[in-house]
PDB file of C-alpha atoms in Angstrom:
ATOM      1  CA  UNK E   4      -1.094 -40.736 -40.607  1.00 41.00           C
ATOM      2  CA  UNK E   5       0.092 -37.103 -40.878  1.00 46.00           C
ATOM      3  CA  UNK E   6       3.549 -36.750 -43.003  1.00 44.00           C
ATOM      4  CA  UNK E   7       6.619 -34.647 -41.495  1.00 46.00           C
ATOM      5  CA  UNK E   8      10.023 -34.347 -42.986  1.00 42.00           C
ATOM      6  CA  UNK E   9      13.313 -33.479 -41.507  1.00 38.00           C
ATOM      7  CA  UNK E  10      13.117 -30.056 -42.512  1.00 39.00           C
ATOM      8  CA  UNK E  11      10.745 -28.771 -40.328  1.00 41.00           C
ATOM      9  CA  UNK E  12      10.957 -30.627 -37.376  1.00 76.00           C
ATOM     10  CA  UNK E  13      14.731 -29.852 -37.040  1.00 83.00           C
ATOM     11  CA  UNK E  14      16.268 -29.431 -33.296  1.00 89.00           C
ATOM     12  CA  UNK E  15      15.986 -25.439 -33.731  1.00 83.00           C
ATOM     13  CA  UNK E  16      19.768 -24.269 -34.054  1.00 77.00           C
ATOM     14  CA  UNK E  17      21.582 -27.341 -32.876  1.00 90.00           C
ATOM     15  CA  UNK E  18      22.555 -28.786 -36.218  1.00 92.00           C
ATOM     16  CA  UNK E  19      24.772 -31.903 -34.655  1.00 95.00           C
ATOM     17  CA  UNK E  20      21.187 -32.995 -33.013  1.00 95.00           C
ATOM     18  CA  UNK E  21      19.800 -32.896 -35.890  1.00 94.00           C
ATOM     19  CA  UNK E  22      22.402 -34.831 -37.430  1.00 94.00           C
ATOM     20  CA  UNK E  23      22.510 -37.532 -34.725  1.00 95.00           C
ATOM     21  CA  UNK E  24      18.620 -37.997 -34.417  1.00 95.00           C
ATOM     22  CA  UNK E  25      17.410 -37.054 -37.969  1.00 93.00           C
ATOM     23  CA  UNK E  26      15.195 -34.463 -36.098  1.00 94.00           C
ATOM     24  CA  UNK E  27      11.715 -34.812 -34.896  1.00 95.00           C
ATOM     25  CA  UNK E  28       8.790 -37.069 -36.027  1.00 94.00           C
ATOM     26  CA  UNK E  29       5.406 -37.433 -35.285  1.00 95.00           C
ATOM     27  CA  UNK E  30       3.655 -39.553 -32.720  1.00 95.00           C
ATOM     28  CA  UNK E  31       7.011 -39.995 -30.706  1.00 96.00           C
ATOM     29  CA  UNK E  32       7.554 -39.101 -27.445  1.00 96.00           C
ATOM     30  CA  UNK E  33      11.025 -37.520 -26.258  1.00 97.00           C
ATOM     31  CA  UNK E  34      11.912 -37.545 -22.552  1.00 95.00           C
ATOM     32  CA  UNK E  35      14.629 -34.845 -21.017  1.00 96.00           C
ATOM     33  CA  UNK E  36      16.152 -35.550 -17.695  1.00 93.00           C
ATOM     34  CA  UNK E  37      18.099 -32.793 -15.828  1.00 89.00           C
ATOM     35  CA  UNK E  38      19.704 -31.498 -12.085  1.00 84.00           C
ATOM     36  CA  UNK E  39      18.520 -28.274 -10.635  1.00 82.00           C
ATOM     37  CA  UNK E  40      19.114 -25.128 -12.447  1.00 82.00           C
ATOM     38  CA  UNK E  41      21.427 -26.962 -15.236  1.00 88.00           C
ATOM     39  CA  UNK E  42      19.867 -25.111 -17.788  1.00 88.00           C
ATOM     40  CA  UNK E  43      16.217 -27.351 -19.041  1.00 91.00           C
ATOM     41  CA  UNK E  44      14.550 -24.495 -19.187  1.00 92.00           C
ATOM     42  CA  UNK E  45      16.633 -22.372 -21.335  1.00 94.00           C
ATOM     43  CA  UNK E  46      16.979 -25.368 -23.860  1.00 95.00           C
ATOM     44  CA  UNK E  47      13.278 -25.583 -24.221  1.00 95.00           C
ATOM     45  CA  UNK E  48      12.634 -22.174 -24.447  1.00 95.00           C
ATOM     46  CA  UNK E  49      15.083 -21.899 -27.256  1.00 95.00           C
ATOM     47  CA  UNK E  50      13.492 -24.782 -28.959  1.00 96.00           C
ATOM     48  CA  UNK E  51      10.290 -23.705 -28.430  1.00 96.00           C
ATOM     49  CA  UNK E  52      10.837 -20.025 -30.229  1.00 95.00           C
ATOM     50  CA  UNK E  53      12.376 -21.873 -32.864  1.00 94.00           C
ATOM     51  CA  UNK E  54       9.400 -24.002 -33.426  1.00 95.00           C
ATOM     52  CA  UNK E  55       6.958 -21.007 -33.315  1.00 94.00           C
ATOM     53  CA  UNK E  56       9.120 -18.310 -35.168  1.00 92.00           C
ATOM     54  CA  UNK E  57      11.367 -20.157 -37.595  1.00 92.00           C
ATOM     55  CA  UNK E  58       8.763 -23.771 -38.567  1.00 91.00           C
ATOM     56  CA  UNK E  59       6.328 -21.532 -37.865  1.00 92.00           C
ATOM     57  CA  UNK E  60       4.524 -24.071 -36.233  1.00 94.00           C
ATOM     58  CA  UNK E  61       1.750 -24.557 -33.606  1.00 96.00           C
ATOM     59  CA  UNK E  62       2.931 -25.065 -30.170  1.00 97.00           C
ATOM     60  CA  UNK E  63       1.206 -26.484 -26.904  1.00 97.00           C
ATOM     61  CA  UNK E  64       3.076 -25.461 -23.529  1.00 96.00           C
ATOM     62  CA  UNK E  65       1.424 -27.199 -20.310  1.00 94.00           C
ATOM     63  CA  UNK E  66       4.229 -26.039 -18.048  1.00 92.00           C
ATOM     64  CA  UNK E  67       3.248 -27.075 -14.606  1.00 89.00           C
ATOM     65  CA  UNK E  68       5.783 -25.054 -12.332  1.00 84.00           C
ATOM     66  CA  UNK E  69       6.162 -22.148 -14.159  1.00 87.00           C
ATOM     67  CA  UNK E  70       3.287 -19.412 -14.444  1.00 89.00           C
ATOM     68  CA  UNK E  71       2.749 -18.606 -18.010  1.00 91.00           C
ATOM     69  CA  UNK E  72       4.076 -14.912 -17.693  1.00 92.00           C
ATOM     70  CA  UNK E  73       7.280 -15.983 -16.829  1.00 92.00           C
ATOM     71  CA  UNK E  74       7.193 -18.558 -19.586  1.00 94.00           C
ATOM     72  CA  UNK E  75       6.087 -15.804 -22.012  1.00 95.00           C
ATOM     73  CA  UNK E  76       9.087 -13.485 -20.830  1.00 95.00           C
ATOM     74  CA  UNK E  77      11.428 -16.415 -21.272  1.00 95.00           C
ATOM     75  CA  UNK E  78      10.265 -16.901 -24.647  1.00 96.00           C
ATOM     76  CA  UNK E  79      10.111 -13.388 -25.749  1.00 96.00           C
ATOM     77  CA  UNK E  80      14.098 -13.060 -24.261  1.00 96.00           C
ATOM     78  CA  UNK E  81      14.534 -16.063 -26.929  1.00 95.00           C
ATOM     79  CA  UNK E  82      13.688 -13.332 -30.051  1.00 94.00           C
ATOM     80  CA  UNK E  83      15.438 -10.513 -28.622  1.00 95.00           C
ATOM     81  CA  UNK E  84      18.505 -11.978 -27.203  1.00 95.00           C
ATOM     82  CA  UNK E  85      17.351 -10.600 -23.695  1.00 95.00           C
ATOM     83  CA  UNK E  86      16.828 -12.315 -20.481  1.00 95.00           C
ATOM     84  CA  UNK E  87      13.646 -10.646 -19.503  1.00 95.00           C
ATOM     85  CA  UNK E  88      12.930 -13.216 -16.602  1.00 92.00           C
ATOM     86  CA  UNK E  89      15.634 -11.461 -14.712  1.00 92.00           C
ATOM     87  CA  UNK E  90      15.014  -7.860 -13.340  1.00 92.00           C
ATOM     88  CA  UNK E  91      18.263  -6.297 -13.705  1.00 91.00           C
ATOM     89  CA  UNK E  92      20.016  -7.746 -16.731  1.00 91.00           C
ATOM     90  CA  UNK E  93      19.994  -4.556 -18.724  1.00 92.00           C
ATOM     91  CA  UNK E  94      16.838  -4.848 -21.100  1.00 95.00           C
ATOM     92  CA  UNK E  95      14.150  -1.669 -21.154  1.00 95.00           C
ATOM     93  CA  UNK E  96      10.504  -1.951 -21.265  1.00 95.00           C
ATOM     94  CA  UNK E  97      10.378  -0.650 -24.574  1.00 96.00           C
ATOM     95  CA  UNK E  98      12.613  -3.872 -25.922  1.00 96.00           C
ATOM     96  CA  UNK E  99      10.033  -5.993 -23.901  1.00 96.00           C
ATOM     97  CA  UNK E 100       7.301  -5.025 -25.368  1.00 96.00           C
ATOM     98  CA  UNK E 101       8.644  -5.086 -29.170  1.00 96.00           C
ATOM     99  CA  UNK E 102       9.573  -8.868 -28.238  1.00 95.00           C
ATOM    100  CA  UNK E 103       6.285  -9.484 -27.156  1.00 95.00           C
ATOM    101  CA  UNK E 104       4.645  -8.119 -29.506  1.00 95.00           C
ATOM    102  CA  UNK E 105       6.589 -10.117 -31.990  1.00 92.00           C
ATOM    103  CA  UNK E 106       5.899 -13.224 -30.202  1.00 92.00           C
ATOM    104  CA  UNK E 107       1.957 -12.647 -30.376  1.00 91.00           C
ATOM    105  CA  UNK E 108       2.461 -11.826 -34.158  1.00 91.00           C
ATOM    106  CA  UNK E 109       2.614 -15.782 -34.699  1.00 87.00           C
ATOM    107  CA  UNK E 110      -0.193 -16.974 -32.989  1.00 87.00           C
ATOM    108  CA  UNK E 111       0.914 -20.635 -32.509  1.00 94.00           C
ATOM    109  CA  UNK E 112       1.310 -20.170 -28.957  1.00 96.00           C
ATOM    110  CA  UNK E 113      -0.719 -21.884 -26.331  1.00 96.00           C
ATOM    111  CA  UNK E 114      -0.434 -21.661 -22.791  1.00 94.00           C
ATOM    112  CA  UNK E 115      -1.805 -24.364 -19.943  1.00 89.00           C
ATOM    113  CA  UNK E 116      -2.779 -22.258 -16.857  1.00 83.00           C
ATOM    114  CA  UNK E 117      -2.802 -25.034 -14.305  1.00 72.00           C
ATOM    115  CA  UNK E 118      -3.366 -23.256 -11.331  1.00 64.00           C
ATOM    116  CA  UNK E 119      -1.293 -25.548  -9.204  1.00 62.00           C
ATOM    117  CA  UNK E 120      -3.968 -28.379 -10.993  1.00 69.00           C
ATOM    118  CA  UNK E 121      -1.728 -31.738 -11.670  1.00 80.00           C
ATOM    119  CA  UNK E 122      -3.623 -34.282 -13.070  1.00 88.00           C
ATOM    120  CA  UNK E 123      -3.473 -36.263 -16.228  1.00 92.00           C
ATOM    121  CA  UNK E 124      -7.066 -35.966 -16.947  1.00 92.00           C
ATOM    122  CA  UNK E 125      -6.720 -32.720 -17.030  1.00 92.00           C
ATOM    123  CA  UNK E 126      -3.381 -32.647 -19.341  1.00 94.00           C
ATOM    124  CA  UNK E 127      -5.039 -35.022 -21.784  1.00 95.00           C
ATOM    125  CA  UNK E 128      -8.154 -33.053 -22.495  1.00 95.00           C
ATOM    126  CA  UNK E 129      -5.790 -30.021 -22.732  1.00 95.00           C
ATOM    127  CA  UNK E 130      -4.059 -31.396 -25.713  1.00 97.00           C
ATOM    128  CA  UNK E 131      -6.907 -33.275 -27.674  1.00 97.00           C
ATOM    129  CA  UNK E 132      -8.801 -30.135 -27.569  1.00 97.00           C
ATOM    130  CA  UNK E 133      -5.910 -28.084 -28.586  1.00 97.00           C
ATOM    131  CA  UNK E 134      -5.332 -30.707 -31.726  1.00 97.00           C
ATOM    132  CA  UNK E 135      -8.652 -31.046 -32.759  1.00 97.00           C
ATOM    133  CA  UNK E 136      -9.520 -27.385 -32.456  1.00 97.00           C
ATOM    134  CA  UNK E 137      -6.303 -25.254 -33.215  1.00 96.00           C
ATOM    135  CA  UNK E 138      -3.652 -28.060 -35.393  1.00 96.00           C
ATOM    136  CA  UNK E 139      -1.325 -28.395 -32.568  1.00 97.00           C
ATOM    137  CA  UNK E 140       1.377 -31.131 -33.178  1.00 95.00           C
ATOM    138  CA  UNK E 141       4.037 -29.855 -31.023  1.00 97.00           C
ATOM    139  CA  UNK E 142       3.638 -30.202 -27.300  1.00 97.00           C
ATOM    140  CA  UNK E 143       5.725 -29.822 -24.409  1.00 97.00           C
ATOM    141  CA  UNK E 144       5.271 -30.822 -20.749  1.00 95.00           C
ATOM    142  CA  UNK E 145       6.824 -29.642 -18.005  1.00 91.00           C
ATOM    143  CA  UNK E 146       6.840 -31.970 -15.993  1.00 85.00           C
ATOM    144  CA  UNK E 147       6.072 -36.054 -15.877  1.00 89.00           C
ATOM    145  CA  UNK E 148       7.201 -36.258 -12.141  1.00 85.00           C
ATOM    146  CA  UNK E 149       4.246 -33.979 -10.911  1.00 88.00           C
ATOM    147  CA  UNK E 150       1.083 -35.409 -12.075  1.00 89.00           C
ATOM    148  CA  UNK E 151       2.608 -38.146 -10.547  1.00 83.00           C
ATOM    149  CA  UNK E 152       3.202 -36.711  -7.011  1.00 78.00           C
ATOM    150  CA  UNK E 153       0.000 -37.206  -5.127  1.00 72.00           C
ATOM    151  CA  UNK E 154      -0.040 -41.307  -5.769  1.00 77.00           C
ATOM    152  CA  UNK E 155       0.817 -43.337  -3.048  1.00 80.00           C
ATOM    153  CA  UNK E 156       3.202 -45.860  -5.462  1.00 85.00           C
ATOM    154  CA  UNK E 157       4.786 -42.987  -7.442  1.00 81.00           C
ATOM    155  CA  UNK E 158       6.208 -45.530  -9.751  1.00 85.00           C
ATOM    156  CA  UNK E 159       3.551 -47.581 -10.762  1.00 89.00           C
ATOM    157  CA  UNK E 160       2.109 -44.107 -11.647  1.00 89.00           C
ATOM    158  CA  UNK E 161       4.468 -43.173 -13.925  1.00 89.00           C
ATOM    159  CA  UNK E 162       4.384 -46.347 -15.620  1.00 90.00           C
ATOM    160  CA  UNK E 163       0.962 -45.613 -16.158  1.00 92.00           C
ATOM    161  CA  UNK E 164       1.534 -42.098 -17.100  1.00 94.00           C
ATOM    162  CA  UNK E 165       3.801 -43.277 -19.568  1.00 94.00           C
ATOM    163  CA  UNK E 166       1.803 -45.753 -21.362  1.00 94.00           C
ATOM    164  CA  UNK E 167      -0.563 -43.147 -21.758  1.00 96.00           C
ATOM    165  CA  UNK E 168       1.431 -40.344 -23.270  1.00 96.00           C
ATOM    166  CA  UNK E 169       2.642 -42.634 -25.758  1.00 96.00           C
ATOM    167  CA  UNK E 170      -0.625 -43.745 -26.855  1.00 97.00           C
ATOM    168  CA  UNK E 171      -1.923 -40.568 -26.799  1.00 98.00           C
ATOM    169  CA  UNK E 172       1.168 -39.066 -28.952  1.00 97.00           C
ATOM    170  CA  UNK E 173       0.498 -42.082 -31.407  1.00 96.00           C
ATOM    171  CA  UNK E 174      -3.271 -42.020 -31.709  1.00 97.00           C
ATOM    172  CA  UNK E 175      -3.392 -37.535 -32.053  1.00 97.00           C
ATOM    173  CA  UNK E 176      -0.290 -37.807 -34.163  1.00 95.00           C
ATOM    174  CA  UNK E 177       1.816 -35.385 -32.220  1.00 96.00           C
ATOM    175  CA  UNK E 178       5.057 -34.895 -30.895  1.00 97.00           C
ATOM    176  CA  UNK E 179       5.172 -34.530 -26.741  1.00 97.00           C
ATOM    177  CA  UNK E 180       8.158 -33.524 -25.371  1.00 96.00           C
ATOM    178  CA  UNK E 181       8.503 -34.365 -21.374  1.00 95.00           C
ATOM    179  CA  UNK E 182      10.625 -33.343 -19.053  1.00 92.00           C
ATOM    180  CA  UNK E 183      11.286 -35.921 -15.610  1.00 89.00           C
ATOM    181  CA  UNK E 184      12.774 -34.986 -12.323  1.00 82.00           C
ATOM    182  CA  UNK E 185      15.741 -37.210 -11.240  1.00 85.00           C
ATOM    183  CA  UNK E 186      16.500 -39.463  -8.660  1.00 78.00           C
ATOM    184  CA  UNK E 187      19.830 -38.493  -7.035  1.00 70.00           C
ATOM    185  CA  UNK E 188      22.641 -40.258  -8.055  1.00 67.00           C
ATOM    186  CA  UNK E 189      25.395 -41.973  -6.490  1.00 70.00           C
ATOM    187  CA  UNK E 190      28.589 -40.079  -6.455  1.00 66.00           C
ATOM    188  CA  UNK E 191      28.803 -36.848  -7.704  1.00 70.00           C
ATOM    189  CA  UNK E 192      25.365 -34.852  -8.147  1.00 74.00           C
ATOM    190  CA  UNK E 193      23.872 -33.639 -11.260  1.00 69.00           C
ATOM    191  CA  UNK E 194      24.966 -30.344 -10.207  1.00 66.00           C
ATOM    192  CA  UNK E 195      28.222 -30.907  -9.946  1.00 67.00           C
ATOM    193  CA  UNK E 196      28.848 -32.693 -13.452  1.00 70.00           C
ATOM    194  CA  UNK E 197      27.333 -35.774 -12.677  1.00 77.00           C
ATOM    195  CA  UNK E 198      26.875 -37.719 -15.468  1.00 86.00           C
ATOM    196  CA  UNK E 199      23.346 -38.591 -16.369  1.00 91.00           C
ATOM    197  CA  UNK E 200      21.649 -42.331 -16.844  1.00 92.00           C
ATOM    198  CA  UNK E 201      18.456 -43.703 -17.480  1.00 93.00           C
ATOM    199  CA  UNK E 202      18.251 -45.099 -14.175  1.00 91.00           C
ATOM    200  CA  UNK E 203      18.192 -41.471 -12.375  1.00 90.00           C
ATOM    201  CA  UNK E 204      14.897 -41.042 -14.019  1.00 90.00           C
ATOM    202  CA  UNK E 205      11.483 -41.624 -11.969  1.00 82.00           C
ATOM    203  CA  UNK E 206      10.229 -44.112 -13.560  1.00 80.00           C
ATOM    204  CA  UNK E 207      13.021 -44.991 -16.089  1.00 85.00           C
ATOM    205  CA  UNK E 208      11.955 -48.843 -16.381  1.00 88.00           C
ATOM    206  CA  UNK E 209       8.591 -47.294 -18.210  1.00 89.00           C
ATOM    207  CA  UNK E 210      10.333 -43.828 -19.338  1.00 91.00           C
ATOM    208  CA  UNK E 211      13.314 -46.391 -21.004  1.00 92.00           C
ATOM    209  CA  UNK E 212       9.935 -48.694 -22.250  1.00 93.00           C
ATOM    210  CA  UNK E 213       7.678 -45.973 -23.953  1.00 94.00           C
ATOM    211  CA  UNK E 214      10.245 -42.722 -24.827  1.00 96.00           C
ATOM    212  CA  UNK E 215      11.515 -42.531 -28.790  1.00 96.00           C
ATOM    213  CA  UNK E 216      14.787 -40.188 -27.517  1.00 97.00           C
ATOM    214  CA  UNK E 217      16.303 -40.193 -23.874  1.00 97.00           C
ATOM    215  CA  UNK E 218      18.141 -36.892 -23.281  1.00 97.00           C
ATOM    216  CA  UNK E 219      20.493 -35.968 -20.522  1.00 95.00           C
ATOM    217  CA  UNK E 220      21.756 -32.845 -19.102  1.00 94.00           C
ATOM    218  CA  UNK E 221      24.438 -32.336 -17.459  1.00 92.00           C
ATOM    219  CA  UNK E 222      26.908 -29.067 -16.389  1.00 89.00           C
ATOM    220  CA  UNK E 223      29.132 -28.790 -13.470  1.00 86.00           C
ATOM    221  CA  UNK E 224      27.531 -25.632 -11.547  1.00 82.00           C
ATOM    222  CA  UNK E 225      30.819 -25.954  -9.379  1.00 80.00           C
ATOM    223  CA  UNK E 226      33.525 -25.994 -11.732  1.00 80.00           C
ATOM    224  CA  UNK E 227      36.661 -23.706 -10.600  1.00 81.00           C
ATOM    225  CA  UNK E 228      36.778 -22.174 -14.445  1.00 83.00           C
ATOM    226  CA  UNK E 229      33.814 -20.348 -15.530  1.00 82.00           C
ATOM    227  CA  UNK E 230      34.550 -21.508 -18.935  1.00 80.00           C
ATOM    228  CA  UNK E 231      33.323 -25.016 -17.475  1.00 80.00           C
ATOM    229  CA  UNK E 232      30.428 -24.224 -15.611  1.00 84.00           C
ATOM    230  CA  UNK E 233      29.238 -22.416 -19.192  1.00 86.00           C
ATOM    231  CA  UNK E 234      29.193 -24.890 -20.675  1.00 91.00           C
ATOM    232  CA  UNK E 235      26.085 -27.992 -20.748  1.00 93.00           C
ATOM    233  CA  UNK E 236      26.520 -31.606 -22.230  1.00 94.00           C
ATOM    234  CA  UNK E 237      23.256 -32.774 -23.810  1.00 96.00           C
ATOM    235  CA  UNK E 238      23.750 -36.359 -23.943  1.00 96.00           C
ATOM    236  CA  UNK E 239      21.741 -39.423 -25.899  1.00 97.00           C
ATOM    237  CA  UNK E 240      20.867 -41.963 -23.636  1.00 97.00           C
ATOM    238  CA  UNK E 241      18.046 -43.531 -25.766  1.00 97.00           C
ATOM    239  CA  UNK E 242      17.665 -43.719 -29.722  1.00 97.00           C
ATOM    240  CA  UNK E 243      14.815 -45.898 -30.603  1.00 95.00           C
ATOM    241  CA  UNK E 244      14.971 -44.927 -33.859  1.00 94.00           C
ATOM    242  CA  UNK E 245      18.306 -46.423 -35.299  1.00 95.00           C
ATOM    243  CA  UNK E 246      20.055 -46.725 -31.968  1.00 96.00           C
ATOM    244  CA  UNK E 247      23.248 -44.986 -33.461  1.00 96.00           C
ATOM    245  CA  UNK E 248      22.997 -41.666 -31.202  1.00 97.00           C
ATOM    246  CA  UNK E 249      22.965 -43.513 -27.932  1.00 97.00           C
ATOM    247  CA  UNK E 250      26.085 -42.027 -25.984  1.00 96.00           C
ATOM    248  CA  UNK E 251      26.495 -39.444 -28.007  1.00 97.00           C
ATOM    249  CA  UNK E 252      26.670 -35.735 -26.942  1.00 96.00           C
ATOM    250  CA  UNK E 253      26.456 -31.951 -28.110  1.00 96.00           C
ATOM    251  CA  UNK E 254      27.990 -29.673 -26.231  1.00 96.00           C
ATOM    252  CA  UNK E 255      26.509 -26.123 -25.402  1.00 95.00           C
ATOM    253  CA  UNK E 256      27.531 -23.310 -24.683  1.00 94.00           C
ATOM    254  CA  UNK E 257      25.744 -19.992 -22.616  1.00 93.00           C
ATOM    255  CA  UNK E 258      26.075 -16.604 -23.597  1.00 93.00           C
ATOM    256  CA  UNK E 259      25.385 -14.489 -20.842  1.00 90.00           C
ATOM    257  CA  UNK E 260      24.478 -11.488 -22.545  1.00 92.00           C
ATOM    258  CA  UNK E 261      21.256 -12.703 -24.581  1.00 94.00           C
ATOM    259  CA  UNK E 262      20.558 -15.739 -22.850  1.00 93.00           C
ATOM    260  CA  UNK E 263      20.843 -17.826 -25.909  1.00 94.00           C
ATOM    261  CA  UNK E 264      22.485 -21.399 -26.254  1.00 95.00           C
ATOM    262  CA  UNK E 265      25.059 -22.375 -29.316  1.00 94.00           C
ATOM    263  CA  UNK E 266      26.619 -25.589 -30.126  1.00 94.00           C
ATOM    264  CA  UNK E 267      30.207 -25.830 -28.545  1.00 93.00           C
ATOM    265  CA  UNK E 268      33.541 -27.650 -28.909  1.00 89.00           C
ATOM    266  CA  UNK E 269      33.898 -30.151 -26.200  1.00 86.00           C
ATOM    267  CA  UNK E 270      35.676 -28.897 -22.981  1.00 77.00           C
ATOM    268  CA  UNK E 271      39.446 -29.931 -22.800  1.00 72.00           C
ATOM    269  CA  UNK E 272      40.117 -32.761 -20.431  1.00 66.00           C
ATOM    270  CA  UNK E 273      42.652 -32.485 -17.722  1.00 53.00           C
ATOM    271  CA  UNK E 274      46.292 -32.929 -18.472  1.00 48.00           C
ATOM    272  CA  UNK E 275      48.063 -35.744 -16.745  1.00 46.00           C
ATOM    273  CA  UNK E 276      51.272 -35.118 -15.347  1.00 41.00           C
ATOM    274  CA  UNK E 277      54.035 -36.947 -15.094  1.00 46.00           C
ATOM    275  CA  UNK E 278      54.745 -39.227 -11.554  1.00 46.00           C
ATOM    276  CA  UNK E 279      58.513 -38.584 -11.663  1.00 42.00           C
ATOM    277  CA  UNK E 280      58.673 -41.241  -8.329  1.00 44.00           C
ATOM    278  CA  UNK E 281      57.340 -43.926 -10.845  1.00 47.00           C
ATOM    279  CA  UNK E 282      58.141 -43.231 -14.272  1.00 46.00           C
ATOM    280  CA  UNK E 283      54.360 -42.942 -14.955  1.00 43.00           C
ATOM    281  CA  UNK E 284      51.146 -40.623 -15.857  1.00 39.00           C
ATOM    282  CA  UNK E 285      48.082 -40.414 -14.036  1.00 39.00           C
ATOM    283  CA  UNK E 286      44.898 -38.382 -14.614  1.00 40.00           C
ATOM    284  CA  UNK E 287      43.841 -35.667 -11.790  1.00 31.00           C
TER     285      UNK E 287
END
């Protein structure tokens, strides 16, 4: 079996998860549920530089919605605290390029071209040859829910997606970090704040089975203060591996400027007031 330590498979520059999950370990699989545009990317992004610049460590990307030159841009805006991926956020060509080429100077990165290709055969081969021939241990896939798409019981597909990734992850040694769409909730929507359970996941009964970690996302898009919509909860929902992290939560905040994530203080909750007419307090 291939050793790791804490040290370098740390959660990039989010010390309390870290803390909470005593980093990352080999042959687990992590699963990362999230709404629409909460912010998944941008946390694996982030991660992913950090695993490539700062552990200096070999990474496999089989992004399957995302071409790889907008993956590349988002990863090079990582280095240079700039958000390349968007036109008109004030970055030059010039500071593109230096980024780039700073990102090709490690040359741990590898790229899955699908070409709108979803299939697990396909994935599978993808990351045995990139272990066996390059010393990848770090892979990321983006996302469960599509290579499950085209079966008629969508569930019983993921359940035997599942099985598979972990066995895979166990018998190569790696790490594979997934990413699942969500069923929507009840209630509020994961856009709005919603909070995030196991349950929303496709597939949770074999995601909840087979999955190490269980991370949530969750940020109210809608919030009236812009402080609030800034600001993401990345919530435990699994811990496999002592079970003290489950429910736990690090808080995140955006800065709009570089397009990096930080570790936050949690957002205040709202003041009750006092019902005058009853000699009580409720909450808003």
């Amino acid at each position: 079996m291939k050793a790791c330590t804490l040290l370098n498979l740390m959660w990039g520059v989010f010390p309390t998860l870290t803390k909470l999950t005593y980093g990352r370990r080999l042959t687990e699989v992590y699963m990362l549920g999230a709404g629409t545009g909460i912010g998944k990317t941008d946390f694996l992004t982030q991660q992913i530089a950090f695993d490539l610049t700062v552990l200096k460590q070999k990474v496999g990307l089989i992004f399957l919605e995302q071409m790889p030159a907008e993956t590349v841009k988002r990863l090079a805006g990582k280095l240079a605290g700039r958000r390349f991926h968007i036109p008109d956020a004030g970055w030059t060509q010039e500071e593109l390029i230096g980024a780039l080429d700073q990102l090709d100077a490690h040359d741990g990165l590898f790229l899955y071209d699908s070409f709108g290709v979803a299939e697990w055969d396909r994935v599978e081969q993808t990351i045995r040859f990139l272990n066996k021939s390059q010393g990848v241990t770090l892979f990321y896939l983006d996302h469960l829910t599509a290579l499950a798409a085209a079966a008629e019981d969508e569930r019983k597909e993921l359940e035997g997606l599942m099985a598979k990734a972990a066995g895979l992850a166990k018998e190569l040694g790696i790490i594979l970090m997934m990413v699942s769409h969500l069923a929507t909730p009840e209630g509020k929507s994961h856009e709005e704040g919603g909070r995030v359970m196991i349950r929303h996941f496709k597939g949770s009964r074999a995601i909840g089975f087979w999955a190490y970690f269980m991370f949530g996302l969750e940020r109210d898009q809608q919030a009236e203060k812009e402080a609030d919509r800034a600001i993401t909860v990345l919530r435990v929902l699994k811990d496999r591996y002592t079970g003290n992290a489950t429910g736990q939560c690090v808080y995140l905040g955006y800065d709009k400027e570089t397009g990096v994530l930080f570790e936050t203080e949690a957002p205040e909750k709202p003041k009750q007031f006092q019902d005058e007419t009853k000699g009580g307090s409720n909450d808003f």
